[in-house]
Short mmCIF file of C-alpha atoms and ligand atoms in Angstrom, two decimals:
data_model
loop_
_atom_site.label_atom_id
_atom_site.label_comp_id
_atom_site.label_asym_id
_atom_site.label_seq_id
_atom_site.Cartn_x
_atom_site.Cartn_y
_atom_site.Cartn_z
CA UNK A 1 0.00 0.00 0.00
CA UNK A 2 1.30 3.15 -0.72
CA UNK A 3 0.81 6.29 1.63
CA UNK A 4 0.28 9.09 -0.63
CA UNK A 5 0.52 12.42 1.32
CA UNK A 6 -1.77 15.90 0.40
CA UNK A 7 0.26 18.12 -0.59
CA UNK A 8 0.49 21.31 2.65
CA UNK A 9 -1.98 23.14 0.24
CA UNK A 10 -4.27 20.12 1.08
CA UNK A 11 -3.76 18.91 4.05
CA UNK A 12 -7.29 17.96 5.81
CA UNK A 13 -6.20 19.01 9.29
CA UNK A 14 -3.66 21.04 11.29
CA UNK A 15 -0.21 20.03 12.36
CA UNK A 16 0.41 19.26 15.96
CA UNK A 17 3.50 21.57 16.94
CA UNK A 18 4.51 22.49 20.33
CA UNK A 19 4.60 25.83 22.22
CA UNK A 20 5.50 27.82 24.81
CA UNK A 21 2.00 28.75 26.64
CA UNK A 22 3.32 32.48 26.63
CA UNK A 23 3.40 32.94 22.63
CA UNK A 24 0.07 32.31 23.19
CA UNK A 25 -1.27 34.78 25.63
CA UNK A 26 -1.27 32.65 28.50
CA UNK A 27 -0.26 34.68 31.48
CA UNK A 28 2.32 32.55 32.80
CA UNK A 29 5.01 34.29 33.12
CA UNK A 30 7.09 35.39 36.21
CA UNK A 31 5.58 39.07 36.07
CA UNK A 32 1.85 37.61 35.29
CA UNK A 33 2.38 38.52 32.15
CA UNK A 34 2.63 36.85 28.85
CA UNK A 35 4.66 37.44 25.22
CA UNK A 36 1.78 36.84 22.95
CA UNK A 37 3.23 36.40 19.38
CA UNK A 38 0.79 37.18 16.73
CA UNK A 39 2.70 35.49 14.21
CA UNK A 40 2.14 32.41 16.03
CA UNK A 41 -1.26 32.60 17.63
CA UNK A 42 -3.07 34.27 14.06
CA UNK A 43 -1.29 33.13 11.20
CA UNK A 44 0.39 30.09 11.95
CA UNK A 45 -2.69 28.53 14.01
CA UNK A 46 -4.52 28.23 10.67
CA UNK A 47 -2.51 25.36 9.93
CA UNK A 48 -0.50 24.32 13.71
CA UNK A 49 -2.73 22.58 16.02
CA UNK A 50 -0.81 23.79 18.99
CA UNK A 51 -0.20 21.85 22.21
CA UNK A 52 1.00 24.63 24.53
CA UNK A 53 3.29 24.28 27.74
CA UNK A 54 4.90 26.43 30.63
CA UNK A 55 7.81 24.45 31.78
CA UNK A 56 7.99 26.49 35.18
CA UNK A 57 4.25 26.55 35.78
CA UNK A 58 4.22 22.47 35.45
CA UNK A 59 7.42 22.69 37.95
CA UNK A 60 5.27 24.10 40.73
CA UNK A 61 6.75 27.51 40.64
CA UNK A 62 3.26 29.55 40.65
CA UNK A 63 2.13 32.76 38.93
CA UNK A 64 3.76 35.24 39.44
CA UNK A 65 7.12 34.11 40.60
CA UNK A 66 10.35 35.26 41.61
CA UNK A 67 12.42 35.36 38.38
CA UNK A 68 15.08 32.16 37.61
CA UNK A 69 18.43 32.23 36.04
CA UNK A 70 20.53 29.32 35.14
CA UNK A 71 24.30 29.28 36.92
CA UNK A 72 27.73 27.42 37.23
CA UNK A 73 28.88 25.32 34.15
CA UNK A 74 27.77 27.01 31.16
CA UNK A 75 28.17 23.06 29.56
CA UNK A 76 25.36 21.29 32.24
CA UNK A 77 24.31 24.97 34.38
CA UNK A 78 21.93 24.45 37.09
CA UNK A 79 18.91 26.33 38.05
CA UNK A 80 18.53 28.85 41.16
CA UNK A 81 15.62 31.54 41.68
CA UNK A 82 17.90 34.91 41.23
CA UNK A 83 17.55 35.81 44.42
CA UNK A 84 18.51 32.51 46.26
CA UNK A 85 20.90 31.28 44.13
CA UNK A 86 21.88 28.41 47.06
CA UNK A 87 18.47 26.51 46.54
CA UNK A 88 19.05 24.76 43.38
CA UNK A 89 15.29 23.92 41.97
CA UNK A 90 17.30 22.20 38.74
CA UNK A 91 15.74 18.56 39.73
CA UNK A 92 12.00 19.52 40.75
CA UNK A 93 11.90 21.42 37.47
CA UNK A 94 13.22 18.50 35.10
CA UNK A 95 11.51 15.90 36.46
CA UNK A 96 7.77 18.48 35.30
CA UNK A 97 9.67 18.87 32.02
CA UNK A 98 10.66 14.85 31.62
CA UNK A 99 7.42 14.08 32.68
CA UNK A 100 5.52 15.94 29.82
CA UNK A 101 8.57 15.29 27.38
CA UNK A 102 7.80 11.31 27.51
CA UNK A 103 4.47 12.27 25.36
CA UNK A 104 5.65 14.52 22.42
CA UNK A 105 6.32 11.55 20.39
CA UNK A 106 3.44 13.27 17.82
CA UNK A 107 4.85 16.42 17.20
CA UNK A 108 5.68 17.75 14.25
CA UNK A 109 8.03 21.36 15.49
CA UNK A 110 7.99 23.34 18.58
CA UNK A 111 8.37 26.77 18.86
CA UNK A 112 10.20 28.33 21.91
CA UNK A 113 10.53 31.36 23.59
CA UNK A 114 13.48 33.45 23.37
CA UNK A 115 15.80 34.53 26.37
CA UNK A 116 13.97 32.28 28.76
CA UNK A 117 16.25 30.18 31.10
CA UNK A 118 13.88 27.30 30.90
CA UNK A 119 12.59 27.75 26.92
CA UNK A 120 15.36 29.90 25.49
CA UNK A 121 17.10 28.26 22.35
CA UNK A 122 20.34 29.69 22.40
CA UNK A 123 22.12 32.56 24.16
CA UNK A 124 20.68 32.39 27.50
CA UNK A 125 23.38 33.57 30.49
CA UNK A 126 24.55 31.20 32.68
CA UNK A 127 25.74 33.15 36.20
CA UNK A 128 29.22 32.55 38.18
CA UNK A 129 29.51 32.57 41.58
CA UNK A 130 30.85 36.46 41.38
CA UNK A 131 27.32 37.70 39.98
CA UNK A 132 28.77 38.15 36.62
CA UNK A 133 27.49 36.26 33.45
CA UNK A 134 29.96 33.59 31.61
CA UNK A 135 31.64 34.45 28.43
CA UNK A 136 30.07 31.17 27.06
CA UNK A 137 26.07 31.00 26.60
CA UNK A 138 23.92 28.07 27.25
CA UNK A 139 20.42 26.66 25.96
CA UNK A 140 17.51 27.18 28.48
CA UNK A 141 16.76 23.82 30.25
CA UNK A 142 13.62 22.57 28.95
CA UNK A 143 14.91 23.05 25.49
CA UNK A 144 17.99 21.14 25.65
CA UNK A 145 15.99 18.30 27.13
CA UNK A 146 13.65 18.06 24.38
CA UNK A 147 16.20 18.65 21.82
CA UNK A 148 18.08 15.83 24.00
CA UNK A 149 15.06 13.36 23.34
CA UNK A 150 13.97 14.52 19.83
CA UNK A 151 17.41 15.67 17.86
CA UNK A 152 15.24 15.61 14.83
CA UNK A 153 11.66 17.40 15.62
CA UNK A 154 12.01 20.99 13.94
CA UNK A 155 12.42 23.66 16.80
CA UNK A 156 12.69 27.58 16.41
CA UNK A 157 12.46 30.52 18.73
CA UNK A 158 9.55 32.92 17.97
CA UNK A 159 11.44 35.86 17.31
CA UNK A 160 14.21 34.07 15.01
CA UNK A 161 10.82 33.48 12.80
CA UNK A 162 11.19 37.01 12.08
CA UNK A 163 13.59 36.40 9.91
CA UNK A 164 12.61 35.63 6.50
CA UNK A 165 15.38 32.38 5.89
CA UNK A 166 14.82 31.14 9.04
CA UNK A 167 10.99 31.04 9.39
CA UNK A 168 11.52 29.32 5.99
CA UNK A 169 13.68 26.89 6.93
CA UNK A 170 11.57 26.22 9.86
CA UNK A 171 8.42 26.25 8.19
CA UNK A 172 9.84 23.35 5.04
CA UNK A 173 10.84 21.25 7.79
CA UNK A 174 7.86 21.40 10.06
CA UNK A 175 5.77 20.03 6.73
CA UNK A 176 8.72 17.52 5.63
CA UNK A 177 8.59 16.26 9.32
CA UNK A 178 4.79 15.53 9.02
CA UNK A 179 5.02 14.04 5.93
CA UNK A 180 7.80 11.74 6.12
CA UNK A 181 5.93 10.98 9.44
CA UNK A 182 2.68 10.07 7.93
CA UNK A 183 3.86 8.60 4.63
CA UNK A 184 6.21 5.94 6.86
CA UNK A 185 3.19 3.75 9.09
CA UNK A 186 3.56 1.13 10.34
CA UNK A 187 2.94 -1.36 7.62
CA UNK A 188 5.58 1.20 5.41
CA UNK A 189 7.97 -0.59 2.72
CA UNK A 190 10.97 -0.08 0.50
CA UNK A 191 8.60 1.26 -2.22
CA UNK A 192 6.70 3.06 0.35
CA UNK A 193 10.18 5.09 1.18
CA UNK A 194 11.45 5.27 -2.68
CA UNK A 195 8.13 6.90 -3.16
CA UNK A 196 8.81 9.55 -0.76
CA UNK A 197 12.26 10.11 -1.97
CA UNK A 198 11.50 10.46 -5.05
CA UNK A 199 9.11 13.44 -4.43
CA UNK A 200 11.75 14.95 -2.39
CA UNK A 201 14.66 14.77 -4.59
CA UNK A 202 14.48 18.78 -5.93
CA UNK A 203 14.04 19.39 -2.26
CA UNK A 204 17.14 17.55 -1.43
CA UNK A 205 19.45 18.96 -4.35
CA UNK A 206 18.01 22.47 -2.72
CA UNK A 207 20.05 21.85 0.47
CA UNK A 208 23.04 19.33 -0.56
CA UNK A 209 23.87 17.77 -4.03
CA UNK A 210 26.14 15.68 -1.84
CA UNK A 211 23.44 14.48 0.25
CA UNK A 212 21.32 14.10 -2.91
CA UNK A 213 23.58 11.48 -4.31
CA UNK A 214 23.92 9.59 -0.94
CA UNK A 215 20.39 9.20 -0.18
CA UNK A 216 20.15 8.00 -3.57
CA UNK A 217 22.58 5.00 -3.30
CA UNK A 218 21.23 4.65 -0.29
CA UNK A 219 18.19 3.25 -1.76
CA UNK A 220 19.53 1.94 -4.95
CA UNK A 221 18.92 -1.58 -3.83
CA UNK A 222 22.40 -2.55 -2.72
CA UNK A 223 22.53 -1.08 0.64
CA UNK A 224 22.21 -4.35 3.06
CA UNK A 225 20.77 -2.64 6.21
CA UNK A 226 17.11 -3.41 6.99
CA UNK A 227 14.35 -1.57 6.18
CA UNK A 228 13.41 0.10 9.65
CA UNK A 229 17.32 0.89 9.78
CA UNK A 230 17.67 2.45 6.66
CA UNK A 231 14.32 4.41 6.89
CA UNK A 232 15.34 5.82 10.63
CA UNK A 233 18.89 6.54 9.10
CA UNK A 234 17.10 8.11 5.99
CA UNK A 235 15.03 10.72 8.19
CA UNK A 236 17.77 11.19 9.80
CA UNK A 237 19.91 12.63 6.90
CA UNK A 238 17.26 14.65 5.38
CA UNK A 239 16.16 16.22 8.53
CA UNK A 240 19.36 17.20 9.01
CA UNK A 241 20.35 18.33 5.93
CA UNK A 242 17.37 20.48 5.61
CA UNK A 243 18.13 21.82 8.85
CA UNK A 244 20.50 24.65 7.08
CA UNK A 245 18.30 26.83 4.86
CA UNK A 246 19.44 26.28 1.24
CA UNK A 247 21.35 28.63 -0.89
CA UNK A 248 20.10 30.55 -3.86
CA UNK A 249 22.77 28.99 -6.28
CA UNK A 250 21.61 25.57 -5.02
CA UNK A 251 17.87 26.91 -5.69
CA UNK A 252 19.58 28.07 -9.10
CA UNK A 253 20.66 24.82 -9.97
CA UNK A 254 17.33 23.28 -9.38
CA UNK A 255 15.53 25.87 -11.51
CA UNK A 256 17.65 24.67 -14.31
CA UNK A 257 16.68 21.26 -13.64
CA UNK A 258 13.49 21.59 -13.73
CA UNK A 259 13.52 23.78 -17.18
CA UNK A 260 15.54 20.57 -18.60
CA UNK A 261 12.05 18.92 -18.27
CA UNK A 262 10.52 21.43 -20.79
CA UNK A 263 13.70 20.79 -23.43
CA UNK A 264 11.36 19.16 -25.87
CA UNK A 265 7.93 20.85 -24.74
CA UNK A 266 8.29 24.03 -25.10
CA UNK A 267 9.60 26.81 -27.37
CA UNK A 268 13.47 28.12 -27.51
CA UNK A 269 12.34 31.67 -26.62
CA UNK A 270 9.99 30.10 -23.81
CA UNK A 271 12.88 28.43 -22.66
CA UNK A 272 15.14 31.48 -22.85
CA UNK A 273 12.64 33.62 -20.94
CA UNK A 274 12.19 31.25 -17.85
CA UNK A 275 16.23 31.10 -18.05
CA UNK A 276 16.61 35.52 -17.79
CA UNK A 277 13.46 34.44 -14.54
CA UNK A 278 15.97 32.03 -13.16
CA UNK A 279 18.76 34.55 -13.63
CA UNK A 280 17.15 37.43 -12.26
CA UNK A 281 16.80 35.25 -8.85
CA UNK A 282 20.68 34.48 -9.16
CA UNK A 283 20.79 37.99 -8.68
CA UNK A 284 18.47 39.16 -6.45
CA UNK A 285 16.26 41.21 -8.41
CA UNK A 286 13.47 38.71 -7.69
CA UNK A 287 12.39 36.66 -4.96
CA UNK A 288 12.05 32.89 -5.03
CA UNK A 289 8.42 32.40 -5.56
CA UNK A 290 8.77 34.35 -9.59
CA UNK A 291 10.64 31.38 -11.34
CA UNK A 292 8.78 28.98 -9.42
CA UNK A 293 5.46 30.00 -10.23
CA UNK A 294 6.51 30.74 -13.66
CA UNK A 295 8.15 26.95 -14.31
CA UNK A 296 4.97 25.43 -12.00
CA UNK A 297 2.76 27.06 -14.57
CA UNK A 298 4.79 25.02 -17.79
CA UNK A 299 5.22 22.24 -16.18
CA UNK A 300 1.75 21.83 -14.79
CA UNK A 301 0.60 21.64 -18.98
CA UNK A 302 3.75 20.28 -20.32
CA UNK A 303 5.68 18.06 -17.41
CA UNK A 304 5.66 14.83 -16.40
CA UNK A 305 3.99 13.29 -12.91
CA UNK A 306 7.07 12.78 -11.87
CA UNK A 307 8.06 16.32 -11.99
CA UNK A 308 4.52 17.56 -10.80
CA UNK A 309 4.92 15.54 -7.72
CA UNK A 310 7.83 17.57 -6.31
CA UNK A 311 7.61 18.96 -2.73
CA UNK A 312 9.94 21.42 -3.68
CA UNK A 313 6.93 23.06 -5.81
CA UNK A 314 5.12 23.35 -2.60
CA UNK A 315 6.56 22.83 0.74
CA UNK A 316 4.59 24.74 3.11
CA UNK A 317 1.04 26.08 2.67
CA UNK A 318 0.98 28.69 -0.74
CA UNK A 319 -0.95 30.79 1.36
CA UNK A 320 1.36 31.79 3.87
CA UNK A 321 3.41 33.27 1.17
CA UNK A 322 6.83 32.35 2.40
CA UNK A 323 8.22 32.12 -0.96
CA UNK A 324 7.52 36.04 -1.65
CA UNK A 325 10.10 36.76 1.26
CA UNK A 326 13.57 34.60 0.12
S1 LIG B 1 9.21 31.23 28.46
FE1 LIG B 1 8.63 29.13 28.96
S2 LIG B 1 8.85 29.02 31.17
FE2 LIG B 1 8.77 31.19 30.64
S3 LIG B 1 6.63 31.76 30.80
FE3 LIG B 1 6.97 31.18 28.68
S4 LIG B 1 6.42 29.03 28.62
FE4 LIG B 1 6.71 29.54 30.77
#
């Protein structure tokens, strides 16, 4: 059986991502405040089903609080309330976190909030004993435990998805993650993975020609690991690779690709004037989403299924108009 996904245009229900209650509105924060993110809670929510947590709250800690901060080695910091930094509150607050951490098995992303010591994905200060921050930043405590536990589940801070590559990047592997997730059941095959490949290969070539030849002989038939090894090593090495948002030569080199598939199609001039498109991108005068459209529209008449069938035509949900900003 083969387990056709919708493509994120079609998709019949939301995603399930994870979230820090406070992007949200909840009022959980140490001031009884929150850092509501509309990004998150109005345009994003169309298509994440959230599943929303306060890592401090769950701890016990109450509303409002006295404020944390994480201290001593920057490497495995523990943490203190600011004001009493000799009660160390590091184990009551990761065994809430583990707790809830054993049951995110379903998500597809998570998306953190910055500068927190408990949520905070990069950058947060870690204290010495003289009051004085260390040189060397750390990762806020909840975060490196679930990035511990789920190395491959897409996570991004909320205000790092202000930035146009980023939120990208974030956004292509949120959908890949689902997919690859959904397409793979239990009953999955070798076909059933080929399948997927092969609808991510301009996707691939995107990020890493490298990778785009490995995970090719990887599935060529003479690789002697089985299945459920080679599928978990698979994900692995795409979710990874796609983890670094891809450059526009790379996207350059796709583009002309995909106009190879209209050699016999189309006319010369045609041909010529989706090439000055694809050039125009090289150079910045236009934003990904021209050529694309432009080759989508000649391809959708005069490609093949094959080529039709490419996540890289759509990723993420056309709607959100991601393309329009890289
Ligand atoms: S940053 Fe994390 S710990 Fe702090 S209020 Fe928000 S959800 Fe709670």
């Amino acid at each position: 059986m083969t387990h056709s996904q919708p493509s994120p245009d079609q998709l019949p229900h939301k995603i399930p991502v994870g979230i820090s209650s406070c992007l949200l509105g909840d009022n959980v924060r140490f001031n009884g405040g929150h850092s509501h993110s509309d990004y998150c809670d109005n345009i994003l929510s169309q298509y994440f089903d959230y599943q929303k947590f306060c890592p401090e709250v769950a701890a016990g800690f109450g509303t409002p609080r006295p404020t944390l901060r994480l201290e001593g080695d920057p490497n495995s910091p523990r943490m203190v309330f600011s004001k009493h930094s000799d009660q160390d509150v590091s184990d009551v607050f990761m065994a809430a976190s583990n707790q809830y951490l054993e049951k995110l098995d379903h998500l597809d992303g998570y998306i953190l909030m910055k500068k927190s010591p408990s949520c905070g994905m990069e950058r947060i200060k870690v204290y010495q004993e003289n009051g004085h921050p260390h040189m060397q930043r750390s990762v806020g405590l909840f975060t490196k435990a679930l990035r511990q536990r789920y190395p491959l589940l897409p996570i991004e801070e909320d205000g790092r998805l202000n930035d146009p590559a980023l939120r990208e990047n974030f956004l292509l592997r949120v959908f890949t993650h689902h997919d690859f997730r959904h397409s793979m059941t239990a009953d999955a095959r070798m076909k059933d993975l080929i399948a997927f490949h092969s609808r991510y290969k301009y996707m691939v070539m995107a990020h890493s020609q490298p990778t785009y030849r490995q995970l090719g002989r990887m599935l060529s038939g003479n690789d002697p690991r089985p299945f459920d090894e080679l599928k978990t090593a698979y994900f692995d090495i795409l979710m990874t690779t796609l983890s670094k948002p891809a450059e526009r030569k790379n996207h350059c080199n796709v583009l002309m690709h995909l106009v190879g598939y209209l050699k016999h199609a189309v006319d010369v001039s045609v041909r010529n004037d989706i090439l000055d498109v694809v050039e125009q991108y090289r150079r910045g005068e236009v934003n990904l989403a021209t050529p694309v459209t432009l080759l989508r529209h000649y391809l959708k008449h005069y490609g093949s299924e094959y080529v039709n069938q490419q996540s890289y035509f759509i990723p993420y949900p056309s709607p959100l108009g991601i393309r329009n900003t890289v």
